[in-house]
mmCIF file with all atom_site columns, C-alpha atoms in Angstrom:
data_model
loop_
_atom_site.group_PDB
_atom_site.id
_atom_site.type_symbol
_atom_site.label_atom_id
_atom_site.label_alt_id
_atom_site.label_comp_id
_atom_site.label_asym_id
_atom_site.label_entity_id
_atom_site.label_seq_id
_atom_site.pdbx_PDB_ins_code
_atom_site.Cartn_x
_atom_site.Cartn_y
_atom_site.Cartn_z
_atom_site.occupancy
_atom_site.B_iso_or_equiv
_atom_site.pdbx_formal_charge
_atom_site.auth_seq_id
_atom_site.auth_comp_id
_atom_site.auth_asym_id
_atom_site.auth_atom_id
_atom_site.pdbx_PDB_model_num
ATOM 1   C CA . GLN A 1 1   ? 65.459 -45.461 -106.243 1.00 0.00 ? 179 GLN A CA 1
ATOM 2   C CA . VAL A 1 2   ? 62.828 -46.398 -108.803 1.00 0.00 ? 180 VAL A CA 1
ATOM 3   C CA . GLN A 1 3   ? 61.943 -49.896 -109.870 1.00 0.00 ? 181 GLN A CA 1
ATOM 4   C CA . LEU A 1 4   ? 60.333 -50.534 -113.251 1.00 0.00 ? 182 LEU A CA 1
ATOM 5   C CA . ILE A 1 5   ? 58.618 -53.812 -114.033 1.00 0.00 ? 183 ILE A CA 1
ATOM 6   C CA . GLU A 1 6   ? 57.413 -54.587 -117.550 1.00 0.00 ? 184 GLU A CA 1
ATOM 7   C CA . SER A 1 7   ? 54.693 -57.059 -118.457 1.00 0.00 ? 185 SER A CA 1
ATOM 8   C CA . GLY A 1 8   ? 52.517 -57.956 -121.409 1.00 0.00 ? 186 GLY A CA 1
ATOM 9   C CA . GLY A 1 9   ? 55.032 -59.428 -123.806 1.00 0.00 ? 187 GLY A CA 1
ATOM 10  C CA . GLY A 1 10  ? 54.434 -62.658 -125.654 1.00 0.00 ? 188 GLY A CA 1
ATOM 11  C CA . LEU A 1 11  ? 54.114 -64.416 -128.978 1.00 0.00 ? 189 LEU A CA 1
ATOM 12  C CA . VAL A 1 12  ? 51.754 -62.952 -131.567 1.00 0.00 ? 190 VAL A CA 1
ATOM 13  C CA . GLN A 1 13  ? 51.173 -63.423 -135.276 1.00 0.00 ? 191 GLN A CA 1
ATOM 14  C CA . ALA A 1 14  ? 52.022 -60.685 -137.750 1.00 0.00 ? 192 ALA A CA 1
ATOM 15  C CA . GLY A 1 15  ? 49.223 -58.147 -137.881 1.00 0.00 ? 193 GLY A CA 1
ATOM 16  C CA . GLY A 1 16  ? 48.262 -58.767 -134.282 1.00 0.00 ? 194 GLY A CA 1
ATOM 17  C CA . SER A 1 17  ? 48.389 -56.533 -131.226 1.00 0.00 ? 195 SER A CA 1
ATOM 18  C CA . LEU A 1 18  ? 49.941 -56.492 -127.776 1.00 0.00 ? 196 LEU A CA 1
ATOM 19  C CA . ARG A 1 19  ? 49.863 -54.003 -124.929 1.00 0.00 ? 197 ARG A CA 1
ATOM 20  C CA . LEU A 1 20  ? 52.932 -53.680 -122.774 1.00 0.00 ? 198 LEU A CA 1
ATOM 21  C CA . SER A 1 21  ? 52.715 -52.238 -119.282 1.00 0.00 ? 199 SER A CA 1
ATOM 22  C CA . CYS A 1 22  ? 55.443 -50.818 -117.087 1.00 0.00 ? 200 CYS A CA 1
ATOM 23  C CA . ALA A 1 23  ? 54.670 -50.420 -113.401 1.00 0.00 ? 201 ALA A CA 1
ATOM 24  C CA . ALA A 1 24  ? 56.870 -48.057 -111.411 1.00 0.00 ? 202 ALA A CA 1
ATOM 25  C CA . SER A 1 25  ? 57.528 -47.976 -107.698 1.00 0.00 ? 203 SER A CA 1
ATOM 26  C CA . GLY A 1 26  ? 57.911 -44.738 -105.786 1.00 0.00 ? 204 GLY A CA 1
ATOM 27  C CA . ARG A 1 27  ? 55.863 -41.638 -105.217 1.00 0.00 ? 205 ARG A CA 1
ATOM 28  C CA . THR A 1 28  ? 57.531 -39.455 -107.813 1.00 0.00 ? 206 THR A CA 1
ATOM 29  C CA . PHE A 1 29  ? 56.469 -41.287 -110.974 1.00 0.00 ? 207 PHE A CA 1
ATOM 30  C CA . SER A 1 30  ? 54.438 -38.292 -112.069 1.00 0.00 ? 208 SER A CA 1
ATOM 31  C CA . SER A 1 31  ? 57.680 -36.280 -112.405 1.00 0.00 ? 209 SER A CA 1
ATOM 32  C CA . TYR A 1 32  ? 59.407 -38.880 -114.592 1.00 0.00 ? 210 TYR A CA 1
ATOM 33  C CA . ALA A 1 33  ? 59.615 -38.754 -118.343 1.00 0.00 ? 211 ALA A CA 1
ATOM 34  C CA . MET A 1 34  ? 59.244 -42.302 -119.624 1.00 0.00 ? 212 MET A CA 1
ATOM 35  C CA . GLY A 1 35  ? 60.326 -44.204 -122.677 1.00 0.00 ? 213 GLY A CA 1
ATOM 36  C CA . TRP A 1 36  ? 60.196 -47.568 -124.372 1.00 0.00 ? 214 TRP A CA 1
ATOM 37  C CA . PHE A 1 37  ? 63.203 -49.109 -126.081 1.00 0.00 ? 215 PHE A CA 1
ATOM 38  C CA . ARG A 1 38  ? 63.824 -52.463 -127.732 1.00 0.00 ? 216 ARG A CA 1
ATOM 39  C CA . GLN A 1 39  ? 66.760 -54.687 -128.475 1.00 0.00 ? 217 GLN A CA 1
ATOM 40  C CA . ALA A 1 40  ? 66.810 -57.458 -131.035 1.00 0.00 ? 218 ALA A CA 1
ATOM 41  C CA . PRO A 1 41  ? 69.469 -60.210 -130.971 1.00 0.00 ? 219 PRO A CA 1
ATOM 42  C CA . GLY A 1 42  ? 72.789 -58.924 -132.239 1.00 0.00 ? 220 GLY A CA 1
ATOM 43  C CA . LYS A 1 43  ? 71.575 -55.339 -132.441 1.00 0.00 ? 221 LYS A CA 1
ATOM 44  C CA . GLU A 1 44  ? 71.918 -52.274 -130.286 1.00 0.00 ? 222 GLU A CA 1
ATOM 45  C CA . ARG A 1 45  ? 69.131 -51.069 -128.052 1.00 0.00 ? 223 ARG A CA 1
ATOM 46  C CA . GLU A 1 46  ? 66.965 -48.619 -129.968 1.00 0.00 ? 224 GLU A CA 1
ATOM 47  C CA . PHE A 1 47  ? 64.404 -45.981 -129.122 1.00 0.00 ? 225 PHE A CA 1
ATOM 48  C CA . VAL A 1 48  ? 60.738 -46.819 -129.700 1.00 0.00 ? 226 VAL A CA 1
ATOM 49  C CA . ALA A 1 49  ? 58.577 -44.188 -127.998 1.00 0.00 ? 227 ALA A CA 1
ATOM 50  C CA . ALA A 1 50  ? 58.672 -41.534 -125.292 1.00 0.00 ? 228 ALA A CA 1
ATOM 51  C CA . VAL A 1 51  ? 56.176 -39.568 -123.227 1.00 0.00 ? 229 VAL A CA 1
ATOM 52  C CA . SER A 1 52  ? 56.578 -36.462 -121.094 1.00 0.00 ? 230 SER A CA 1
ATOM 53  C CA . TYR A 1 53  ? 55.659 -36.623 -117.426 1.00 0.00 ? 231 TYR A CA 1
ATOM 54  C CA . SER A 1 54  ? 52.457 -34.709 -118.069 1.00 0.00 ? 232 SER A CA 1
ATOM 55  C CA . GLY A 1 55  ? 51.496 -37.201 -120.768 1.00 0.00 ? 233 GLY A CA 1
ATOM 56  C CA . GLY A 1 56  ? 50.861 -34.320 -123.123 1.00 0.00 ? 234 GLY A CA 1
ATOM 57  C CA . ASN A 1 57  ? 53.856 -34.850 -125.385 1.00 0.00 ? 235 ASN A CA 1
ATOM 58  C CA . THR A 1 58  ? 54.782 -38.066 -127.139 1.00 0.00 ? 236 THR A CA 1
ATOM 59  C CA . TYR A 1 59  ? 57.370 -39.013 -129.734 1.00 0.00 ? 237 TYR A CA 1
ATOM 60  C CA . TYR A 1 60  ? 57.900 -42.144 -131.822 1.00 0.00 ? 238 TYR A CA 1
ATOM 61  C CA . ALA A 1 61  ? 60.551 -43.816 -133.888 1.00 0.00 ? 239 ALA A CA 1
ATOM 62  C CA . GLU A 1 62  ? 59.693 -43.674 -137.579 1.00 0.00 ? 240 GLU A CA 1
ATOM 63  C CA . SER A 1 63  ? 59.538 -47.466 -137.725 1.00 0.00 ? 241 SER A CA 1
ATOM 64  C CA . VAL A 1 64  ? 56.593 -47.610 -135.291 1.00 0.00 ? 242 VAL A CA 1
ATOM 65  C CA . LYS A 1 65  ? 54.803 -44.326 -135.982 1.00 0.00 ? 243 LYS A CA 1
ATOM 66  C CA . GLY A 1 66  ? 51.132 -44.908 -136.690 1.00 0.00 ? 244 GLY A CA 1
ATOM 67  C CA . ARG A 1 67  ? 51.213 -48.437 -135.240 1.00 0.00 ? 245 ARG A CA 1
ATOM 68  C CA . PHE A 1 68  ? 52.343 -47.944 -131.622 1.00 0.00 ? 246 PHE A CA 1
ATOM 69  C CA . THR A 1 69  ? 50.894 -45.652 -128.973 1.00 0.00 ? 247 THR A CA 1
ATOM 70  C CA . ILE A 1 70  ? 52.563 -44.705 -125.707 1.00 0.00 ? 248 ILE A CA 1
ATOM 71  C CA . SER A 1 71  ? 50.446 -43.504 -122.810 1.00 0.00 ? 249 SER A CA 1
ATOM 72  C CA . ARG A 1 72  ? 50.635 -43.192 -119.050 1.00 0.00 ? 250 ARG A CA 1
ATOM 73  C CA . ASP A 1 73  ? 48.387 -43.237 -116.023 1.00 0.00 ? 251 ASP A CA 1
ATOM 74  C CA . ASN A 1 74  ? 50.095 -41.288 -113.248 1.00 0.00 ? 252 ASN A CA 1
ATOM 75  C CA . ALA A 1 75  ? 47.464 -42.350 -110.731 1.00 0.00 ? 253 ALA A CA 1
ATOM 76  C CA . LYS A 1 76  ? 48.493 -45.974 -111.331 1.00 0.00 ? 254 LYS A CA 1
ATOM 77  C CA . ASN A 1 77  ? 52.241 -45.297 -111.717 1.00 0.00 ? 255 ASN A CA 1
ATOM 78  C CA . THR A 1 78  ? 52.088 -47.094 -115.048 1.00 0.00 ? 256 THR A CA 1
ATOM 79  C CA . VAL A 1 79  ? 53.145 -46.421 -118.620 1.00 0.00 ? 257 VAL A CA 1
ATOM 80  C CA . TYR A 1 80  ? 51.786 -48.406 -121.552 1.00 0.00 ? 258 TYR A CA 1
ATOM 81  C CA . LEU A 1 81  ? 52.807 -49.262 -125.072 1.00 0.00 ? 259 LEU A CA 1
ATOM 82  C CA . GLN A 1 82  ? 49.954 -50.323 -127.319 1.00 0.00 ? 260 GLN A CA 1
ATOM 83  C CA . MET A 1 83  ? 51.369 -52.137 -130.323 1.00 0.00 ? 261 MET A CA 1
ATOM 84  C CA . ASN A 1 84  ? 49.150 -52.755 -133.335 1.00 0.00 ? 262 ASN A CA 1
ATOM 85  C CA . SER A 1 85  ? 49.822 -54.158 -136.799 1.00 0.00 ? 263 SER A CA 1
ATOM 86  C CA . LEU A 1 86  ? 52.853 -55.961 -135.479 1.00 0.00 ? 264 LEU A CA 1
ATOM 87  C CA . LYS A 1 87  ? 55.532 -57.107 -137.891 1.00 0.00 ? 265 LYS A CA 1
ATOM 88  C CA . PRO A 1 88  ? 58.214 -59.799 -137.551 1.00 0.00 ? 266 PRO A CA 1
ATOM 89  C CA . GLU A 1 89  ? 60.821 -57.032 -137.416 1.00 0.00 ? 267 GLU A CA 1
ATOM 90  C CA . ASP A 1 90  ? 59.224 -55.795 -134.177 1.00 0.00 ? 268 ASP A CA 1
ATOM 91  C CA . THR A 1 91  ? 60.535 -58.940 -132.476 1.00 0.00 ? 269 THR A CA 1
ATOM 92  C CA . ALA A 1 92  ? 62.803 -57.865 -129.611 1.00 0.00 ? 270 ALA A CA 1
ATOM 93  C CA . VAL A 1 93  ? 63.113 -57.508 -125.882 1.00 0.00 ? 271 VAL A CA 1
ATOM 94  C CA . TYR A 1 94  ? 61.235 -54.355 -124.933 1.00 0.00 ? 272 TYR A CA 1
ATOM 95  C CA . TYR A 1 95  ? 62.485 -52.179 -122.092 1.00 0.00 ? 273 TYR A CA 1
ATOM 96  C CA . CYS A 1 96  ? 60.788 -49.466 -120.117 1.00 0.00 ? 274 CYS A CA 1
ATOM 97  C CA . ALA A 1 97  ? 62.950 -46.541 -118.987 1.00 0.00 ? 275 ALA A CA 1
ATOM 98  C CA . GLY A 1 98  ? 62.457 -43.505 -116.790 1.00 0.00 ? 276 GLY A CA 1
ATOM 99  C CA . ARG A 1 99  ? 64.196 -40.331 -115.693 1.00 0.00 ? 277 ARG A CA 1
ATOM 100 C CA . THR A 1 100 ? 63.437 -37.212 -113.745 1.00 0.00 ? 278 THR A CA 1
ATOM 101 C CA . ALA A 1 101 ? 62.258 -34.377 -115.941 1.00 0.00 ? 279 ALA A CA 1
ATOM 102 C CA . TYR A 1 102 ? 62.062 -30.732 -114.943 1.00 0.00 ? 280 TYR A CA 1
ATOM 103 C CA . SER A 1 103 ? 59.313 -29.812 -117.312 1.00 0.00 ? 281 SER A CA 1
ATOM 104 C CA . GLY A 1 104 ? 56.081 -31.531 -118.091 1.00 0.00 ? 282 GLY A CA 1
ATOM 105 C CA . SER A 1 105 ? 56.637 -31.033 -121.794 1.00 0.00 ? 283 SER A CA 1
ATOM 106 C CA . LEU A 1 106 ? 60.022 -32.747 -122.119 1.00 0.00 ? 284 LEU A CA 1
ATOM 107 C CA . PHE A 1 107 ? 60.647 -36.226 -123.494 1.00 0.00 ? 285 PHE A CA 1
ATOM 108 C CA . TYR A 1 108 ? 63.896 -38.040 -124.236 1.00 0.00 ? 286 TYR A CA 1
ATOM 109 C CA . THR A 1 109 ? 64.957 -40.411 -126.987 1.00 0.00 ? 287 THR A CA 1
ATOM 110 C CA . GLY A 1 110 ? 68.522 -41.390 -126.116 1.00 0.00 ? 288 GLY A CA 1
ATOM 111 C CA . VAL A 1 111 ? 69.467 -44.570 -124.288 1.00 0.00 ? 289 VAL A CA 1
ATOM 112 C CA . GLY A 1 112 ? 71.935 -42.560 -122.215 1.00 0.00 ? 290 GLY A CA 1
ATOM 113 C CA . SER A 1 113 ? 69.259 -40.075 -121.174 1.00 0.00 ? 291 SER A CA 1
ATOM 114 C CA . TYR A 1 114 ? 67.522 -42.506 -118.858 1.00 0.00 ? 292 TYR A CA 1
ATOM 115 C CA . ALA A 1 115 ? 68.556 -43.386 -115.313 1.00 0.00 ? 293 ALA A CA 1
ATOM 116 C CA . TYR A 1 116 ? 66.156 -46.224 -114.584 1.00 0.00 ? 294 TYR A CA 1
ATOM 117 C CA . TRP A 1 117 ? 65.472 -49.365 -116.592 1.00 0.00 ? 295 TRP A CA 1
ATOM 118 C CA . GLY A 1 118 ? 63.215 -52.373 -116.297 1.00 0.00 ? 296 GLY A CA 1
ATOM 119 C CA . GLN A 1 119 ? 64.324 -55.951 -116.837 1.00 0.00 ? 297 GLN A CA 1
ATOM 120 C CA . GLY A 1 120 ? 62.646 -56.232 -120.238 1.00 0.00 ? 298 GLY A CA 1
ATOM 121 C CA . THR A 1 121 ? 59.829 -58.282 -121.710 1.00 0.00 ? 299 THR A CA 1
ATOM 122 C CA . GLN A 1 122 ? 60.110 -60.458 -124.820 1.00 0.00 ? 300 GLN A CA 1
ATOM 123 C CA . VAL A 1 123 ? 57.915 -59.715 -127.822 1.00 0.00 ? 301 VAL A CA 1
ATOM 124 C CA . THR A 1 124 ? 57.974 -62.257 -130.635 1.00 0.00 ? 302 THR A CA 1
ATOM 125 C CA . VAL A 1 125 ? 56.046 -61.696 -133.859 1.00 0.00 ? 303 VAL A CA 1
ATOM 126 C CA . SER A 1 126 ? 55.694 -64.700 -136.130 1.00 0.00 ? 304 SER A CA 1
ATOM 127 C CA . SER A 1 127 ? 55.200 -64.394 -139.877 1.00 0.00 ? 305 SER A CA 1
#
């Protein structure tokens, strides 16, 4: 069983930055592909960014490409989401997700692809 705990959310003005962190329990974090998703009120949960367990491969939703960066530190069992140039439409609850991967190059973008989820952290961007 893996527990994921997000932190770093908050209120920020448009154009500002936030860094989300997701701390994972367990000794097998380095074999998990990780992802970030978000869900705005009244909308479905959507993919934001993903990283392979090696950290070598990343993938982003078009809406955040060039503004957000996903990274991981396997020694600290933590994955990060650096969010720059934030926009009001980035307002949502952000979720960290993880799953076992059998190759260090694989990443996943589907909500249904992930077995483990955090409780979410609220990000609010004011205009």
